[in-house]
CSV table of C-alpha atoms and ligand atoms in Angstrom, one decimal:
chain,number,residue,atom,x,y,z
A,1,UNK,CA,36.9,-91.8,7.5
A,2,UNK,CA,37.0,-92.4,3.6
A,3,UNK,CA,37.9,-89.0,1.6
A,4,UNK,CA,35.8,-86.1,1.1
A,5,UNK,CA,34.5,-86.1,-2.6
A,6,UNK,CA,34.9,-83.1,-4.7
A,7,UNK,CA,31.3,-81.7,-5.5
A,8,UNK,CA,30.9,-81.5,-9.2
A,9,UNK,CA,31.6,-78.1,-10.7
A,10,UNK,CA,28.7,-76.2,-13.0
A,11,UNK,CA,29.7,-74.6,-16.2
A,12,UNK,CA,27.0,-72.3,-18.0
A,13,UNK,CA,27.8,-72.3,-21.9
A,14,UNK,CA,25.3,-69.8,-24.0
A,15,UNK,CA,24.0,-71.5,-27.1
A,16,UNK,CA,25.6,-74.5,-26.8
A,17,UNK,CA,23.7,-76.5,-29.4
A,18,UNK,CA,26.0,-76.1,-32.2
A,19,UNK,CA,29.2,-74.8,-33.7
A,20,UNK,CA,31.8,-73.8,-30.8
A,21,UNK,CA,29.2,-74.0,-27.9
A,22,UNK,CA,28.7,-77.7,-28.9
A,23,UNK,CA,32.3,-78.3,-28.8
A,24,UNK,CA,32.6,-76.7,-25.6
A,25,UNK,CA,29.7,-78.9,-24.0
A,26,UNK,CA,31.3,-81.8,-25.2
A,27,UNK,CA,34.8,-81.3,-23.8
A,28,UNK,CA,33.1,-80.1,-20.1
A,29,UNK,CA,31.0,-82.8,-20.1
A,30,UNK,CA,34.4,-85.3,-21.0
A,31,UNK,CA,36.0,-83.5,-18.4
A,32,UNK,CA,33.0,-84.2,-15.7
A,33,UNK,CA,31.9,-80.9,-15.4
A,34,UNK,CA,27.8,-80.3,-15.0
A,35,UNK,CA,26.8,-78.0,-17.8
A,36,UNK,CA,23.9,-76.0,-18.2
A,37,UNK,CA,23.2,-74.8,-21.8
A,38,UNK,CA,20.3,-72.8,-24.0
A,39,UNK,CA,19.5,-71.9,-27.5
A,40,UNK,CA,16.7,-71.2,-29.2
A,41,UNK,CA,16.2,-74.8,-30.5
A,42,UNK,CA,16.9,-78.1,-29.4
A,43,UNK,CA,19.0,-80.5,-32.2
A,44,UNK,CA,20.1,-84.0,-32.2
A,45,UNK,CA,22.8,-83.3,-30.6
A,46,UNK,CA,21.0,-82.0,-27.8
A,47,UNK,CA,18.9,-84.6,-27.2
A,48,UNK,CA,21.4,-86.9,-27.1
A,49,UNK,CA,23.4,-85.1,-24.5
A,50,UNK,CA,19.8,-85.2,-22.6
A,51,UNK,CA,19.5,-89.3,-22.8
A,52,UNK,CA,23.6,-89.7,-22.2
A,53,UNK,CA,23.8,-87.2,-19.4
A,54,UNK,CA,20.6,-86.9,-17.2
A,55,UNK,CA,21.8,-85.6,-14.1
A,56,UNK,CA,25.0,-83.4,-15.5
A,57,UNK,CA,23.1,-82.1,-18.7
A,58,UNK,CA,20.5,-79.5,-18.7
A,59,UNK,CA,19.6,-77.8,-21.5
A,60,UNK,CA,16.1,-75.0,-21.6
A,61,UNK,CA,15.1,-73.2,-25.1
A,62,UNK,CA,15.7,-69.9,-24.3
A,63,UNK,CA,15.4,-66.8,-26.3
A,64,UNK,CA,18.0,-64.2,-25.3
A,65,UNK,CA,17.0,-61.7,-27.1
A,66,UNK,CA,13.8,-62.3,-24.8
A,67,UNK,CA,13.8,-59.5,-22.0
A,68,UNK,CA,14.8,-61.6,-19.0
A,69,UNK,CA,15.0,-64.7,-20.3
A,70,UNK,CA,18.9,-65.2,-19.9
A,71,UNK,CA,17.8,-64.6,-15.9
A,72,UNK,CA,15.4,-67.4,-16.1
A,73,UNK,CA,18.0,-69.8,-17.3
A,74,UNK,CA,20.0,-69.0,-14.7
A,75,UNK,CA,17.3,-69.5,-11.8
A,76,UNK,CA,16.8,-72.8,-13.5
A,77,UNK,CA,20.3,-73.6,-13.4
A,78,UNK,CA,20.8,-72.6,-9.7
A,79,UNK,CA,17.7,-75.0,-8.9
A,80,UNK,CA,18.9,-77.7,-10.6
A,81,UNK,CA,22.4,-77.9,-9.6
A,82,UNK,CA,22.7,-75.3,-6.3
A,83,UNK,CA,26.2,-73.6,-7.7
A,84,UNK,CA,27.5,-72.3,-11.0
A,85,UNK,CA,31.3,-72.1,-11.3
A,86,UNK,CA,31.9,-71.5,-14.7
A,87,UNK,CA,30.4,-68.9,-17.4
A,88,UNK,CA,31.2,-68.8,-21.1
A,89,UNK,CA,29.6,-66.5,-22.6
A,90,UNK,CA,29.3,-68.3,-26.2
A,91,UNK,CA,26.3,-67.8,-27.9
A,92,UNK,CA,26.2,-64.8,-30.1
A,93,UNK,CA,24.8,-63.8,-33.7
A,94,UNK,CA,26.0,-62.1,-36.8
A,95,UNK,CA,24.8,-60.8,-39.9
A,96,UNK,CA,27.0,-58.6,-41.9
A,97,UNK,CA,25.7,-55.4,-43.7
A,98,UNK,CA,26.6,-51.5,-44.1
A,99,UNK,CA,25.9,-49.7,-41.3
A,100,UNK,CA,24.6,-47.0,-43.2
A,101,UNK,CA,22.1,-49.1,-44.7
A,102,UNK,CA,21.4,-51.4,-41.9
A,103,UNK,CA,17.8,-51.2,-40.6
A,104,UNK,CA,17.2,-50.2,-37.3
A,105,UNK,CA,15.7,-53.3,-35.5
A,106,UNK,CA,18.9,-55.3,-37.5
A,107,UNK,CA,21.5,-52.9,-35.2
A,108,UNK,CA,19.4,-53.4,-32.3
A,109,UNK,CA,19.5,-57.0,-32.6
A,110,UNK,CA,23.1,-57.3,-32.8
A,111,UNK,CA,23.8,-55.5,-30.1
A,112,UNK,CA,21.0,-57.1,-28.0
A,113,UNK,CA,22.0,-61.0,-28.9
A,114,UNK,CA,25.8,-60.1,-28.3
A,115,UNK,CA,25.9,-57.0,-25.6
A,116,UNK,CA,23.4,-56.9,-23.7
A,117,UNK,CA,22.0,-60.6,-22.8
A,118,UNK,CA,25.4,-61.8,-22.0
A,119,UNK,CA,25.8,-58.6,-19.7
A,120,UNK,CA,22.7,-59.8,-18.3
A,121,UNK,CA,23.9,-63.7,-18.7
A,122,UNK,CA,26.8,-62.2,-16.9
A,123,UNK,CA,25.3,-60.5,-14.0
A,124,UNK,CA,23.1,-63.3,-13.2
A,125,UNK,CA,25.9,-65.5,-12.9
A,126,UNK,CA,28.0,-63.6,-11.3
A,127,UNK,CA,25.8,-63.1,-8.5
A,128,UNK,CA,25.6,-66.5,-7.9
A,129,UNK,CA,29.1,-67.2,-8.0
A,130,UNK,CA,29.5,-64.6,-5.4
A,131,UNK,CA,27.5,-66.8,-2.5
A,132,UNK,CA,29.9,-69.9,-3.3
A,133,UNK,CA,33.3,-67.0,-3.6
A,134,UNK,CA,35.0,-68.3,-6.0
A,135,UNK,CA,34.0,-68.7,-10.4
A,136,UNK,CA,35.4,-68.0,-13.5
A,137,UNK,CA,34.0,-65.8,-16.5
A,138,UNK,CA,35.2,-66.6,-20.0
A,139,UNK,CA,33.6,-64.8,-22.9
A,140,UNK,CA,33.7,-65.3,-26.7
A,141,UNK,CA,34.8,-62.0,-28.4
A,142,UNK,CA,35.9,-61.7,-31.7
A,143,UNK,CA,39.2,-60.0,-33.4
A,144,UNK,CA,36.1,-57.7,-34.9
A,145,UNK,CA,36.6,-56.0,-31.4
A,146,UNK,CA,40.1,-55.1,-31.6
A,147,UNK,CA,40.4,-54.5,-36.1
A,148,UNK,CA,38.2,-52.6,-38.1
A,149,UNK,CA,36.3,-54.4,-40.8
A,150,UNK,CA,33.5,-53.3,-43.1
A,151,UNK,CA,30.0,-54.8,-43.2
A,152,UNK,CA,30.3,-55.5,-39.1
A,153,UNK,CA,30.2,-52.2,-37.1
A,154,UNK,CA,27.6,-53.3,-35.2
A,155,UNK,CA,28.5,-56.9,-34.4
A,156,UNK,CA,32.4,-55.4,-33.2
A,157,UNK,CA,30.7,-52.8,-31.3
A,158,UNK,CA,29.2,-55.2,-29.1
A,159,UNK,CA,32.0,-57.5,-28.8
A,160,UNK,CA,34.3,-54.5,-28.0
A,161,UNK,CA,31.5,-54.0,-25.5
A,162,UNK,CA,32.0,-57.5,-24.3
A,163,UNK,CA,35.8,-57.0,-23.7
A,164,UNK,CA,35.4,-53.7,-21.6
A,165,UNK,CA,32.9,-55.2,-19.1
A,166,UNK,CA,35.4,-57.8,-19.0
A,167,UNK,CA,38.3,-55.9,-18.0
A,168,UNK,CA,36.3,-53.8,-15.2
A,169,UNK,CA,34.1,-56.7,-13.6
A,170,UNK,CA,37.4,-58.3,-13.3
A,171,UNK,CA,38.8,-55.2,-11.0
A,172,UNK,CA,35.2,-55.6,-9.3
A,173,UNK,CA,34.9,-59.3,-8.7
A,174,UNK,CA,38.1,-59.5,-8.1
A,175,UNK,CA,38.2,-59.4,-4.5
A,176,UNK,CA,34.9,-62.0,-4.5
A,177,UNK,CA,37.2,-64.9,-5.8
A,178,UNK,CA,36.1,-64.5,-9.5
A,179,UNK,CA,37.9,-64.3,-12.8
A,180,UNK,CA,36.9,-62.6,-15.5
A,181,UNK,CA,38.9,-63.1,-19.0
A,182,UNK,CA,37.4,-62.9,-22.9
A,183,UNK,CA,38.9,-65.3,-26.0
A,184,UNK,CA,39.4,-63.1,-29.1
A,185,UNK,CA,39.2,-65.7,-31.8
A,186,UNK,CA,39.5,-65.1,-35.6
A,187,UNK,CA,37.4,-66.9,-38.4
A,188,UNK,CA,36.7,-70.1,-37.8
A,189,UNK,CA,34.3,-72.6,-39.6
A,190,UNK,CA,30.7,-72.4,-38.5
A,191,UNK,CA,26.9,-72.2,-39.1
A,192,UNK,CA,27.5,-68.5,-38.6
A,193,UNK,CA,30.4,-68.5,-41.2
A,194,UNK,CA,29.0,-71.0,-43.8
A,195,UNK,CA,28.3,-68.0,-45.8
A,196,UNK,CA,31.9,-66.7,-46.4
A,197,UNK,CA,33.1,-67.3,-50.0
A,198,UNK,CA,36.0,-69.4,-50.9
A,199,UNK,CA,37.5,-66.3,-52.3
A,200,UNK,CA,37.0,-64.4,-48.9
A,201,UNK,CA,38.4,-67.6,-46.7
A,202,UNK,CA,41.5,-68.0,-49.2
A,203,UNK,CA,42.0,-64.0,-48.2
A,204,UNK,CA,41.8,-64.4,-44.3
A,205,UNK,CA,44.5,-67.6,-44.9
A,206,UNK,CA,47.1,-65.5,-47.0
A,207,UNK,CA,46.6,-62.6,-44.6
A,208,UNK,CA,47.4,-65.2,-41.8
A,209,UNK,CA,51.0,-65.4,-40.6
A,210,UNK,CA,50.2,-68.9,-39.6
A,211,UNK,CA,48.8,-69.5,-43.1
A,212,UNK,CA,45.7,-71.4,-42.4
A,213,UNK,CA,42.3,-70.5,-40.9
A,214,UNK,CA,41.7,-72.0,-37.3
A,215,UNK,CA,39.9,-75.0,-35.6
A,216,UNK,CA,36.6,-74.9,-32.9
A,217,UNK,CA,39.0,-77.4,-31.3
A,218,UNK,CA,41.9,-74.7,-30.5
A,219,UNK,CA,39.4,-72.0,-29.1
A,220,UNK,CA,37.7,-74.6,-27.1
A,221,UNK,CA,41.6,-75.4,-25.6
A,222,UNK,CA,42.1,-71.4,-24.8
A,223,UNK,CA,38.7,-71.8,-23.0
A,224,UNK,CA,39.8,-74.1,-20.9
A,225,UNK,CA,43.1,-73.1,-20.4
A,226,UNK,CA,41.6,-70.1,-18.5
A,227,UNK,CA,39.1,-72.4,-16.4
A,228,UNK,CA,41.6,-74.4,-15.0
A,229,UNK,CA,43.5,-73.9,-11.7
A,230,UNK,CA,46.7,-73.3,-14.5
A,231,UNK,CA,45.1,-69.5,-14.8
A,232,UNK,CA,44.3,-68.8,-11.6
A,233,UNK,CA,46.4,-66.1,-11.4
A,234,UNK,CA,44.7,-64.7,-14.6
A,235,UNK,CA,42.5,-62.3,-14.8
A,236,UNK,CA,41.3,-58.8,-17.0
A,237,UNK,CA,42.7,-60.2,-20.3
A,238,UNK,CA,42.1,-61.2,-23.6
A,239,UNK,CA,43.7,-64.3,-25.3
A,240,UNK,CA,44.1,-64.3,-29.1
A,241,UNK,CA,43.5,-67.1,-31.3
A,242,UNK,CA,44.1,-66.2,-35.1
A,243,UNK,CA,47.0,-67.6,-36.2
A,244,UNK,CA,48.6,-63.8,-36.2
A,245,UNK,CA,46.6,-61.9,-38.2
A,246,UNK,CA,45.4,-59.2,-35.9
A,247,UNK,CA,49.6,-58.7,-35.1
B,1,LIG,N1,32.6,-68.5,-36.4
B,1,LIG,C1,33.6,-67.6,-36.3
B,1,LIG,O1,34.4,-67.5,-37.3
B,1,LIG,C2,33.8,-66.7,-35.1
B,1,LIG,C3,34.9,-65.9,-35.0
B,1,LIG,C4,35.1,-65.1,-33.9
B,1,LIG,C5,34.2,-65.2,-32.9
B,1,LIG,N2,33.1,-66.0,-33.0
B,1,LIG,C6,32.1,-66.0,-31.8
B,1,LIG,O2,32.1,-67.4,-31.4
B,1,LIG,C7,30.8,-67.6,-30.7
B,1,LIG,C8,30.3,-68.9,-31.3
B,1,LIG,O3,30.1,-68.7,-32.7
B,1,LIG,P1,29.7,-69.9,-33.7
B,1,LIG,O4,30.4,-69.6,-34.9
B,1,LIG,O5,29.9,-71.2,-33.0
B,1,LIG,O6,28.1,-69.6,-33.9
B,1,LIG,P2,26.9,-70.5,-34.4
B,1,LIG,O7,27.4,-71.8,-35.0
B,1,LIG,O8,26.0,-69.7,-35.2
B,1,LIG,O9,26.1,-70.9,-33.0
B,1,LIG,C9,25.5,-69.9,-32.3
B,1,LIG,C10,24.8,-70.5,-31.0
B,1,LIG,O10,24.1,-69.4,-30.4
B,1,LIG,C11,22.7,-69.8,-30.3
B,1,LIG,N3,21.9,-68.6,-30.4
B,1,LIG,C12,21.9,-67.7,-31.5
B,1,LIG,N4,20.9,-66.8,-31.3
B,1,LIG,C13,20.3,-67.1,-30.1
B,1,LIG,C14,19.3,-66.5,-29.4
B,1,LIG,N5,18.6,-65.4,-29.8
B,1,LIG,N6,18.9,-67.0,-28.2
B,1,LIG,C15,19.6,-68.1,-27.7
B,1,LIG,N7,20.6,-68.7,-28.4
B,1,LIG,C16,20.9,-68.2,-29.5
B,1,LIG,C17,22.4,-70.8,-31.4
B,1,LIG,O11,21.3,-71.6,-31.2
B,1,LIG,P3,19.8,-71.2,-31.8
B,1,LIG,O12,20.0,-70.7,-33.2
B,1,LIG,O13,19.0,-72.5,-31.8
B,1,LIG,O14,19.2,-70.2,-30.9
B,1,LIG,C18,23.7,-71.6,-31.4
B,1,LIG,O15,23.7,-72.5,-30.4
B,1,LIG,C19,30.0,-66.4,-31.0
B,1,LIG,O16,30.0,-65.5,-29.9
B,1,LIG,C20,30.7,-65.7,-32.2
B,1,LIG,O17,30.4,-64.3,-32.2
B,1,LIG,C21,32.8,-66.8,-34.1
């Protein structure tokens, strides 16, 4: 009898289209994972992952600040491939401003793109990994969850958000075979930090113990590190990645 082949596993990856969601999409897919992604707007880059990869790619434009729509995805998902083993919770948005002068609809977005469609992402996943017992949660957080800055109230209130429902769905999914961790990384070069000032990103390095900023590449290896079989016994917590200078 000729040995039973491991099914593929199924990673969801929010807004994987650029920044550190493409560079998580990219290492799954090198590592044969299936991976489902969305974003707002296809890119070269996704379209090439489309014509490479046509039976372990999918990606759907998806809107999350959509009502539902992060529930759609996942019914897509669990169509195409039947199983989802993996969710990183990725894609999130940020625009920096006082909160006492922030407008309304500006708050509301921030918390919708990074609270409450991944807590919907989230659910939606989790329920499916719940029929196969067994997944892993990962989420993108920020050190804006765990330091005060100015100009993001809203933005760390969300993320703070993020790594409370972490820590409790991890007591509750717990016994259903599922893990449940967040990534706290510091600033790291992006379309969502192009903006920063060389005066601001010489700060952040001084302030640094490690005394440089970090790489897409190290979160993506934190990601992974809590994927893997190496953290199964992992679970509730929140890894670091800023060179020191939340310590
Ligand atoms: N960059 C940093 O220094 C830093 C530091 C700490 C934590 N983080 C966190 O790391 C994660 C990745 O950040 P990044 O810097 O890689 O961001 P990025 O380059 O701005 O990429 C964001 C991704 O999310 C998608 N997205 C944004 N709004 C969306 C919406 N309404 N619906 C669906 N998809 C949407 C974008 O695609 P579309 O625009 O096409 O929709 C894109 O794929 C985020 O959670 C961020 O908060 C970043």
């Amino acid at each position: 009898m000729s040995p039973a082949v491991a099914q593929p596993r199924t990673a969801v990856v929010s807004g994987g289209s650029r920044g550190l969601g493409r560079k998580l999409v990219e290492r799954l897919l090198t590592d044969g994972w299936r991976v489902a992604t969305f974003s707002r707007d296809a890119n070269e880059f996704i379209e090439k992952q489309r014509e490479s990869h046509p039976d372990t790619f999918l990606w759907q434009s998806t809107d999350m600040l959509e009502p539902g729509a992060t529930r759609t995805f996942v019914e897509t998902v669990d169509a195409q491939f039947g199983r989802i083993d993996l969710l990183i919770n990725n894609a999130g948005v940020l625009h920096q401003g006082l909160f006492l002068t922030m407008a309304s609809a500006e708050v509301r977005e921030l918390l919708t793109a990074n609270l409450l469609a991944p807590v919907e992402l989230t659910q939606a996943c989790a329920r499916s990994m719940t029929r196969a017992g067994e997944g892993v949660v990962v989420t993108v957080s920020s050190i804006n969850a765990i330091r005060g800055y100015r100009g993001v109230a809203a933005y760390a209130a969300a993320k703070a958000g993020m790594e409370g429902l972490s820590r409790s769905l991890a007591r509750e999914l717990g016994p259903a075979g599922i893990r449940v961790c967040t990534v706290t990384p510091g600033f790291f070069d992006s379309e969502m930090t192009a903006g920063v000032t060389g005066q601001n990103r010489q700060r952040i390095q001084r302030r640094t113990p490690l005394g440089r900023l970090g790489t897409t590449e190290e979160v993506v290896e934190a990601v992974v590190f809590l994927a893997s079989p190496a953290a199964a016994f992992i679970t509730g917590q929140s890894l670091v990645i800023d060179g020191g200078i939340s310590c």
